[in-house]
């Protein structure tokens, strides 16, 4: 059995009166591809943002290699550099070229030399098929291409886990394919991934673990085969039937 | 019409006699405006950054207290120096500082005058720039900050590498605005005896009473300076925006297969001229067909 890399314990998050996450518990092991599915507003993205500390959890613990990340003495920036994140709206740095986007973190955070960073960035840009565009600015490339660069930027930091926050939701249908194929390759190569997605086919076929969320709680989780073909909960059945219609 | 000719002649005569003094004045005005705008930008940048350091409820009490205090101090500085005339600020600093420090701090001689003038105009510009910088920073999409944080950048790294370069581009028109305002408004420094372009005019007309003629020269002088300044600023903005095109290093296999990319032989979607050419060629072909057969092929 592989090592537990990320553990979420009794995590809760409230925005004012509104409780978005209630007592979330789950673990991610090395090499897992976990898909988090559920209706909009069920707290999927908030969960992911809490794991990356972009939101501060109201209560509960997040353990990275058994160490609490919200605790004193843990530098959030260092933790974040080991947990990559890919956003729905790409969030590429608009003032930099594609190549610089993938280099800046390595140079500033990991303190690598520019040559080393460049070589590493090119390796991952090649992996996502974006080497032709290294001199382009984000505003000059398409959404699918931006997302592939964003994935390369996250990979260039050589993270231990990669979080995806609805990576294809802002894309035209024809661009979804190019991003999903990159993600499929990553999964095949053993990358540990946590993916919030509405792409049910991806969740069913690629992931090793599926988490279904509803109203801020984990309603059901397990093997994708089991969750998709034999859901135990009524809410899961309702959600999946709505999705599988088309 | 006669009046204009007379005015022109008087102005020419004035210029012939005092051109060196006018030019010295212009030089002082420009140096003061450039130096004070630069220092003012630095002050504004610092205040803007200090003002936007985020803090949350989870931060320790001293940290929150210090950050709140900084915001209050910056706020007071901005409101006071934005809300009072620069003429009076000059008086307060030039005469007020020696008064309050029992002549310990004094602006002696010509260099003292320069120092006082630069301080006053810089502080004034800084107050305006602080607000512009704050606006420039909060106008940047929060996603940029999140993207930087997500790869492990600290607040300072996020600011210097990602946010400020973008904010700077956005506030560049504001900096230009301030520079042009400074070229004109340094004229109030005559109140402490600083002789720049307008100060020279006051000295010259004191000798010969050709008040209006000299003022006309001043008008032309100031307008020339500001026009050149705004021209240069536009060039700077264009240069900063960089080239709108970029080179493709090789073909992108993934987009090729995803169908978002037209084959290079047909011109890429990024190559507008190429695209136009193919369109033109298609149109010409269609026209030729229509001329030949009278109708397009589809309708026959």
mmCIF file of N, CA, C and O in Angstrom, chain A residues 49 52 56 77 80-81 83 85 87 91-96 104-105 108-109 111 128-136 139-140 145 148 153 157 174 178 181-182, chain B residues 56 58 141 143-144 146-154 157 160-162 165-166 241 243-255 258-261 270:
data_model
loop_
_atom_site.group_PDB
_atom_site.id
_atom_site.type_symbol
_atom_site.label_atom_id
_atom_site.label_comp_id
_atom_site.label_asym_id
_atom_site.label_seq_id
_atom_site.Cartn_x
_atom_site.Cartn_y
_atom_site.Cartn_z
ATOM 1 N N UNK A 49 -9.538 24.761 -2.497
ATOM 2 C CA UNK A 49 -8.859 26.003 -2.109
ATOM 3 C C UNK A 49 -8.413 25.954 -0.652
ATOM 4 O O UNK A 49 -7.406 26.557 -0.292
ATOM 5 N N UNK A 52 -5.138 24.033 -0.512
ATOM 6 C CA UNK A 52 -3.996 24.840 -0.918
ATOM 7 C C UNK A 52 -3.844 26.105 -0.077
ATOM 8 O O UNK A 52 -3.039 26.976 -0.391
ATOM 9 N N UNK A 56 -8.743 29.946 4.372
ATOM 10 C CA UNK A 56 -8.345 29.413 5.671
ATOM 11 C C UNK A 56 -9.491 28.575 6.220
ATOM 12 O O UNK A 56 -10.600 29.079 6.361
ATOM 13 N N UNK A 77 3.997 29.250 2.157
ATOM 14 C CA UNK A 77 4.555 29.362 0.806
ATOM 15 C C UNK A 77 5.321 28.095 0.428
ATOM 16 O O UNK A 77 5.212 27.613 -0.701
ATOM 17 N N UNK A 80 2.835 25.361 -0.290
ATOM 18 C CA UNK A 80 2.170 25.549 -1.581
ATOM 19 C C UNK A 80 3.068 25.183 -2.746
ATOM 20 O O UNK A 80 2.602 24.738 -3.788
ATOM 21 N N UNK A 81 4.396 25.385 -2.589
ATOM 22 C CA UNK A 81 5.282 25.065 -3.696
ATOM 23 C C UNK A 81 5.337 23.557 -3.939
ATOM 24 O O UNK A 81 5.756 23.117 -4.999
ATOM 25 N N UNK A 83 2.533 21.681 -3.523
ATOM 26 C CA UNK A 83 1.182 21.299 -3.922
ATOM 27 C C UNK A 83 0.772 22.211 -5.081
ATOM 28 O O UNK A 83 0.437 23.356 -4.873
ATOM 29 N N UNK A 85 -1.314 23.832 -8.269
ATOM 30 C CA UNK A 85 -2.744 24.076 -8.465
ATOM 31 C C UNK A 85 -2.987 24.608 -9.878
ATOM 32 O O UNK A 85 -2.263 25.460 -10.366
ATOM 33 N N UNK A 87 -6.039 26.325 -12.138
ATOM 34 C CA UNK A 87 -7.294 27.018 -11.881
ATOM 35 C C UNK A 87 -8.235 26.955 -13.081
ATOM 36 O O UNK A 87 -7.803 26.794 -14.220
ATOM 37 N N UNK A 91 -5.231 31.750 -14.692
ATOM 38 C CA UNK A 91 -4.394 32.601 -13.837
ATOM 39 C C UNK A 91 -2.929 32.612 -14.249
ATOM 40 O O UNK A 91 -2.034 32.642 -13.412
ATOM 41 N N UNK A 92 -2.686 32.603 -15.547
ATOM 42 C CA UNK A 92 -1.314 32.798 -16.007
ATOM 43 C C UNK A 92 -0.921 34.241 -15.764
ATOM 44 O O UNK A 92 -1.773 35.130 -15.775
ATOM 45 N N UNK A 93 0.373 34.476 -15.566
ATOM 46 C CA UNK A 93 0.828 35.853 -15.329
ATOM 47 C C UNK A 93 0.828 36.608 -16.659
ATOM 48 O O UNK A 93 1.580 36.295 -17.568
ATOM 49 N N UNK A 94 -0.017 37.633 -16.732
ATOM 50 C CA UNK A 94 -0.226 38.322 -18.007
ATOM 51 C C UNK A 94 0.981 39.115 -18.468
ATOM 52 O O UNK A 94 1.077 39.478 -19.632
ATOM 53 N N UNK A 95 1.880 39.434 -17.524
ATOM 54 C CA UNK A 95 3.019 40.273 -17.904
ATOM 55 C C UNK A 95 4.212 39.443 -18.379
ATOM 56 O O UNK A 95 5.257 39.992 -18.648
ATOM 57 N N UNK A 96 4.035 38.126 -18.460
ATOM 58 C CA UNK A 96 5.177 37.289 -18.833
ATOM 59 C C UNK A 96 4.842 36.425 -20.046
ATOM 60 O O UNK A 96 3.687 36.118 -20.303
ATOM 61 N N UNK A 104 9.375 31.439 -13.611
ATOM 62 C CA UNK A 104 9.467 32.408 -12.514
ATOM 63 C C UNK A 104 9.407 31.731 -11.134
ATOM 64 O O UNK A 104 10.181 32.069 -10.233
ATOM 65 N N UNK A 105 8.536 30.735 -10.997
ATOM 66 C CA UNK A 105 8.425 30.046 -9.714
ATOM 67 C C UNK A 105 9.703 29.297 -9.358
ATOM 68 O O UNK A 105 10.157 29.319 -8.217
ATOM 69 N N UNK A 108 12.348 32.079 -8.483
ATOM 70 C CA UNK A 108 12.109 32.872 -7.271
ATOM 71 C C UNK A 108 11.899 31.998 -6.038
ATOM 72 O O UNK A 108 12.387 32.331 -4.962
ATOM 73 N N UNK A 109 11.148 30.913 -6.201
ATOM 74 C CA UNK A 109 10.790 30.129 -5.022
ATOM 75 C C UNK A 109 11.799 29.008 -4.775
ATOM 76 O O UNK A 109 12.287 28.836 -3.665
ATOM 77 N N UNK A 111 14.733 28.850 -6.174
ATOM 78 C CA UNK A 111 16.084 29.418 -6.271
ATOM 79 C C UNK A 111 16.977 28.657 -7.255
ATOM 80 O O UNK A 111 18.167 28.486 -7.015
ATOM 81 N N UNK A 128 3.275 19.122 -22.491
ATOM 82 C CA UNK A 128 1.911 19.573 -22.788
ATOM 83 C C UNK A 128 1.799 20.107 -24.213
ATOM 84 O O UNK A 128 0.777 20.680 -24.592
ATOM 85 N N UNK A 129 2.849 19.938 -24.989
ATOM 86 C CA UNK A 129 2.806 20.336 -26.395
ATOM 87 C C UNK A 129 2.760 21.830 -26.626
ATOM 88 O O UNK A 129 2.175 22.302 -27.594
ATOM 89 N N UNK A 130 3.374 22.630 -25.738
ATOM 90 C CA UNK A 130 3.298 24.085 -25.896
ATOM 91 C C UNK A 130 4.638 24.731 -26.258
ATOM 92 O O UNK A 130 4.756 25.958 -26.216
ATOM 93 N N UNK A 131 5.637 23.921 -26.612
ATOM 94 C CA UNK A 131 6.927 24.528 -26.947
ATOM 95 C C UNK A 131 6.870 25.516 -28.119
ATOM 96 O O UNK A 131 7.650 26.467 -28.120
ATOM 97 N N UNK A 132 5.954 25.353 -29.084
ATOM 98 C CA UNK A 132 5.973 26.352 -30.162
ATOM 99 C C UNK A 132 5.644 27.758 -29.683
ATOM 100 O O UNK A 132 5.974 28.734 -30.332
ATOM 101 N N UNK A 133 4.977 27.854 -28.538
ATOM 102 C CA UNK A 133 4.433 29.157 -28.130
ATOM 103 C C UNK A 133 5.229 29.815 -27.012
ATOM 104 O O UNK A 133 4.731 30.723 -26.353
ATOM 105 N N UNK A 134 6.455 29.374 -26.768
ATOM 106 C CA UNK A 134 7.170 29.877 -25.595
ATOM 107 C C UNK A 134 7.315 31.398 -25.589
ATOM 108 O O UNK A 134 7.409 32.000 -24.546
ATOM 109 N N UNK A 135 7.298 32.010 -26.774
ATOM 110 C CA UNK A 135 7.506 33.467 -26.811
ATOM 111 C C UNK A 135 6.200 34.242 -26.755
ATOM 112 O O UNK A 135 6.205 35.471 -26.752
ATOM 113 N N UNK A 136 5.061 33.531 -26.728
ATOM 114 C CA UNK A 136 3.767 34.216 -26.745
ATOM 115 C C UNK A 136 3.405 34.700 -25.351
ATOM 116 O O UNK A 136 3.839 34.141 -24.345
ATOM 117 N N UNK A 139 -2.281 36.500 -23.449
ATOM 118 C CA UNK A 139 -3.429 37.028 -24.179
ATOM 119 C C UNK A 139 -3.429 36.624 -25.650
ATOM 120 O O UNK A 139 -4.411 36.830 -26.356
ATOM 121 N N UNK A 140 -2.322 36.065 -26.114
ATOM 122 C CA UNK A 140 -2.226 35.743 -27.535
ATOM 123 C C UNK A 140 -2.572 34.292 -27.841
ATOM 124 O O UNK A 140 -2.558 33.892 -28.998
ATOM 125 N N UNK A 145 -4.884 26.282 -24.778
ATOM 126 C CA UNK A 145 -3.422 26.431 -24.711
ATOM 127 C C UNK A 145 -3.008 27.052 -23.388
ATOM 128 O O UNK A 145 -2.018 26.635 -22.778
ATOM 129 N N UNK A 148 -3.017 24.456 -20.754
ATOM 130 C CA UNK A 148 -1.883 23.536 -20.855
ATOM 131 C C UNK A 148 -0.619 24.199 -20.309
ATOM 132 O O UNK A 148 0.198 23.561 -19.640
ATOM 133 N N UNK A 153 3.230 25.047 -15.908
ATOM 134 C CA UNK A 153 3.765 25.918 -14.852
ATOM 135 C C UNK A 153 3.729 25.207 -13.509
ATOM 136 O O UNK A 153 4.691 25.258 -12.733
ATOM 137 N N UNK A 157 7.263 23.139 -11.053
ATOM 138 C CA UNK A 157 7.639 23.243 -9.642
ATOM 139 C C UNK A 157 7.894 21.854 -9.044
ATOM 140 O O UNK A 157 8.236 21.721 -7.878
ATOM 141 N N UNK A 174 -14.335 22.107 -27.952
ATOM 142 C CA UNK A 174 -13.263 21.519 -28.751
ATOM 143 C C UNK A 174 -11.896 21.647 -28.080
ATOM 144 O O UNK A 174 -10.952 20.965 -28.445
ATOM 145 N N UNK A 178 -8.059 18.700 -25.608
ATOM 146 C CA UNK A 178 -6.598 18.820 -25.530
ATOM 147 C C UNK A 178 -6.114 18.878 -24.085
ATOM 148 O O UNK A 178 -5.056 18.354 -23.761
ATOM 149 N N UNK A 181 -6.560 15.347 -22.453
ATOM 150 C CA UNK A 181 -5.566 14.363 -22.904
ATOM 151 C C UNK A 181 -4.246 14.576 -22.162
ATOM 152 O O UNK A 181 -3.564 13.604 -21.818
ATOM 153 N N UNK A 182 -3.911 15.852 -21.877
ATOM 154 C CA UNK A 182 -2.709 16.111 -21.071
ATOM 155 C C UNK A 182 -2.872 15.524 -19.679
ATOM 156 O O UNK A 182 -1.967 14.875 -19.135
ATOM 157 N N UNK B 56 -5.446 38.900 7.715
ATOM 158 C CA UNK B 56 -6.693 38.218 8.028
ATOM 159 C C UNK B 56 -6.881 38.185 9.535
ATOM 160 O O UNK B 56 -5.986 38.545 10.289
ATOM 161 N N UNK B 58 -6.837 35.762 11.301
ATOM 162 C CA UNK B 58 -5.990 34.751 11.937
ATOM 163 C C UNK B 58 -4.584 35.257 12.226
ATOM 164 O O UNK B 58 -3.824 34.604 12.919
ATOM 165 N N UNK B 141 -6.549 41.492 -11.529
ATOM 166 C CA UNK B 141 -7.384 40.323 -11.251
ATOM 167 C C UNK B 141 -6.824 39.523 -10.068
ATOM 168 O O UNK B 141 -5.644 39.177 -10.059
ATOM 169 N N UNK B 143 -7.003 36.610 -9.453
ATOM 170 C CA UNK B 143 -6.458 35.356 -9.965
ATOM 171 C C UNK B 143 -4.952 35.412 -10.146
ATOM 172 O O UNK B 143 -4.262 34.397 -10.001
ATOM 173 N N UNK B 144 -4.424 36.580 -10.452
ATOM 174 C CA UNK B 144 -2.979 36.718 -10.626
ATOM 175 C C UNK B 144 -2.269 36.453 -9.302
ATOM 176 O O UNK B 144 -1.259 35.769 -9.251
ATOM 177 N N UNK B 146 -3.536 34.710 -6.796
ATOM 178 C CA UNK B 146 -3.725 33.299 -6.449
ATOM 179 C C UNK B 146 -2.764 32.411 -7.228
ATOM 180 O O UNK B 146 -2.185 31.477 -6.678
ATOM 181 N N UNK B 147 -2.586 32.728 -8.522
ATOM 182 C CA UNK B 147 -1.658 31.956 -9.334
ATOM 183 C C UNK B 147 -0.254 32.011 -8.751
ATOM 184 O O UNK B 147 0.448 31.001 -8.693
ATOM 185 N N UNK B 148 0.143 33.196 -8.301
ATOM 186 C CA UNK B 148 1.488 33.355 -7.740
ATOM 187 C C UNK B 148 1.609 32.632 -6.407
ATOM 188 O O UNK B 148 2.592 31.946 -6.141
ATOM 189 N N UNK B 149 0.578 32.762 -5.567
ATOM 190 C CA UNK B 149 0.602 32.076 -4.269
ATOM 191 C C UNK B 149 0.649 30.570 -4.478
ATOM 192 O O UNK B 149 1.328 29.856 -3.746
ATOM 193 N N UNK B 150 -0.100 30.095 -5.473
ATOM 194 C CA UNK B 150 -0.212 28.646 -5.671
ATOM 195 C C UNK B 150 1.126 28.023 -6.040
ATOM 196 O O UNK B 150 1.325 26.832 -5.834
ATOM 197 N N UNK B 151 2.053 28.804 -6.628
ATOM 198 C CA UNK B 151 3.363 28.205 -6.878
ATOM 199 C C UNK B 151 4.345 28.571 -5.769
ATOM 200 O O UNK B 151 5.542 28.396 -5.925
ATOM 201 N N UNK B 152 3.822 29.061 -4.663
ATOM 202 C CA UNK B 152 4.639 29.215 -3.471
ATOM 203 C C UNK B 152 5.325 30.556 -3.323
ATOM 204 O O UNK B 152 6.255 30.693 -2.532
ATOM 205 N N UNK B 153 4.867 31.570 -4.060
ATOM 206 C CA UNK B 153 5.513 32.879 -3.921
ATOM 207 C C UNK B 153 5.048 33.567 -2.640
ATOM 208 O O UNK B 153 3.899 33.443 -2.245
ATOM 209 N N UNK B 154 5.955 34.315 -2.032
ATOM 210 C CA UNK B 154 5.583 35.114 -0.872
ATOM 211 C C UNK B 154 4.902 36.398 -1.350
ATOM 212 O O UNK B 154 4.864 36.679 -2.548
ATOM 213 N N UNK B 157 7.373 38.590 -3.251
ATOM 214 C CA UNK B 157 7.668 38.049 -4.585
ATOM 215 C C UNK B 157 6.483 38.235 -5.530
ATOM 216 O O UNK B 157 6.647 38.607 -6.692
ATOM 217 N N UNK B 160 6.448 41.998 -6.528
ATOM 218 C CA UNK B 160 7.502 42.493 -7.415
ATOM 219 C C UNK B 160 7.504 41.791 -8.773
ATOM 220 O O UNK B 160 7.816 42.409 -9.779
ATOM 221 N N UNK B 161 7.142 40.501 -8.808
ATOM 222 C CA UNK B 161 7.240 39.794 -10.085
ATOM 223 C C UNK B 161 5.954 39.853 -10.895
ATOM 224 O O UNK B 161 5.993 39.831 -12.113
ATOM 225 N N UNK B 162 4.817 39.900 -10.216
ATOM 226 C CA UNK B 162 3.557 39.724 -10.944
ATOM 227 C C UNK B 162 2.669 40.968 -10.904
ATOM 228 O O UNK B 162 2.246 41.478 -11.942
ATOM 229 N N UNK B 165 4.496 44.920 -11.909
ATOM 230 C CA UNK B 165 4.727 45.190 -13.328
ATOM 231 C C UNK B 165 3.429 45.462 -14.090
ATOM 232 O O UNK B 165 3.388 46.319 -14.968
ATOM 233 N N UNK B 166 2.367 44.728 -13.717
ATOM 234 C CA UNK B 166 1.088 44.958 -14.398
ATOM 235 C C UNK B 166 0.439 46.245 -13.925
ATOM 236 O O UNK B 166 -0.123 47.003 -14.721
ATOM 237 N N UNK B 241 4.362 48.087 -24.108
ATOM 238 C CA UNK B 241 3.378 47.088 -24.545
ATOM 239 C C UNK B 241 4.021 46.026 -25.417
ATOM 240 O O UNK B 241 3.502 44.939 -25.558
ATOM 241 N N UNK B 243 5.805 44.056 -28.738
ATOM 242 C CA UNK B 243 5.304 43.627 -30.034
ATOM 243 C C UNK B 243 4.024 42.827 -29.851
ATOM 244 O O UNK B 243 3.916 42.030 -28.946
ATOM 245 N N UNK B 244 3.045 43.037 -30.743
ATOM 246 C CA UNK B 244 1.797 42.309 -30.587
ATOM 247 C C UNK B 244 1.873 40.937 -31.253
ATOM 248 O O UNK B 244 1.012 40.097 -31.062
ATOM 249 N N UNK B 245 2.912 40.685 -32.013
ATOM 250 C CA UNK B 245 3.040 39.366 -32.626
ATOM 251 C C UNK B 245 4.188 38.615 -31.968
ATOM 252 O O UNK B 245 4.943 39.162 -31.188
ATOM 253 N N UNK B 246 4.278 37.344 -32.254
ATOM 254 C CA UNK B 246 5.346 36.540 -31.686
ATOM 255 C C UNK B 246 5.670 35.429 -32.673
ATOM 256 O O UNK B 246 4.884 35.106 -33.543
ATOM 257 N N UNK B 247 6.847 34.827 -32.495
ATOM 258 C CA UNK B 247 7.235 33.772 -33.427
ATOM 259 C C UNK B 247 6.727 32.426 -32.930
ATOM 260 O O UNK B 247 6.745 32.148 -31.747
ATOM 261 N N UNK B 248 6.322 31.591 -33.867
ATOM 262 C CA UNK B 248 6.052 30.201 -33.533
ATOM 263 C C UNK B 248 7.349 29.440 -33.713
ATOM 264 O O UNK B 248 8.025 29.590 -34.728
ATOM 265 N N UNK B 249 7.709 28.650 -32.727
ATOM 266 C CA UNK B 249 8.976 27.954 -32.841
ATOM 267 C C UNK B 249 8.826 26.677 -33.662
ATOM 268 O O UNK B 249 9.700 26.275 -34.384
ATOM 269 N N UNK B 250 7.686 26.028 -33.525
ATOM 270 C CA UNK B 250 7.393 24.861 -34.363
ATOM 271 C C UNK B 250 5.895 24.621 -34.315
ATOM 272 O O UNK B 250 5.172 25.370 -33.687
ATOM 273 N N UNK B 251 5.413 23.575 -34.945
ATOM 274 C CA UNK B 251 3.975 23.327 -34.947
ATOM 275 C C UNK B 251 3.516 22.706 -33.637
ATOM 276 O O UNK B 251 4.255 21.991 -32.992
ATOM 277 N N UNK B 252 2.282 22.986 -33.274
ATOM 278 C CA UNK B 252 1.721 22.456 -32.047
ATOM 279 C C UNK B 252 0.883 21.230 -32.386
ATOM 280 O O UNK B 252 -0.200 21.342 -32.948
ATOM 281 N N UNK B 253 1.397 20.059 -32.060
ATOM 282 C CA UNK B 253 0.736 18.821 -32.465
ATOM 283 C C UNK B 253 -0.638 18.668 -31.826
ATOM 284 O O UNK B 253 -1.586 18.229 -32.457
ATOM 285 N N UNK B 254 -0.765 19.072 -30.548
ATOM 286 C CA UNK B 254 -2.040 18.849 -29.849
ATOM 287 C C UNK B 254 -3.179 19.669 -30.435
ATOM 288 O O UNK B 254 -4.263 19.165 -30.654
ATOM 289 N N UNK B 255 -2.925 20.964 -30.681
ATOM 290 C CA UNK B 255 -4.016 21.763 -31.241
ATOM 291 C C UNK B 255 -4.291 21.364 -32.673
ATOM 292 O O UNK B 255 -5.406 21.461 -33.150
ATOM 293 N N UNK B 258 -6.632 18.748 -32.322
ATOM 294 C CA UNK B 258 -7.894 19.156 -31.718
ATOM 295 C C UNK B 258 -8.713 20.024 -32.654
ATOM 296 O O UNK B 258 -9.834 20.375 -32.348
ATOM 297 N N UNK B 259 -8.144 20.402 -33.794
ATOM 298 C CA UNK B 259 -8.909 21.135 -34.789
ATOM 299 C C UNK B 259 -9.060 22.614 -34.513
ATOM 300 O O UNK B 259 -9.902 23.271 -35.100
ATOM 301 N N UNK B 260 -8.273 23.164 -33.594
ATOM 302 C CA UNK B 260 -8.360 24.601 -33.349
ATOM 303 C C UNK B 260 -7.282 25.334 -34.143
ATOM 304 O O UNK B 260 -7.115 26.523 -34.020
ATOM 305 N N UNK B 261 -6.562 24.610 -34.911
ATOM 306 C CA UNK B 261 -5.379 25.163 -35.546
ATOM 307 C C UNK B 261 -5.462 24.853 -37.025
ATOM 308 O O UNK B 261 -5.582 23.697 -37.420
ATOM 309 N N UNK B 270 -3.086 33.088 -36.177
ATOM 310 C CA UNK B 270 -2.407 34.247 -35.593
ATOM 311 C C UNK B 270 -1.764 35.106 -36.660
ATOM 312 O O UNK B 270 -1.233 36.158 -36.386
#
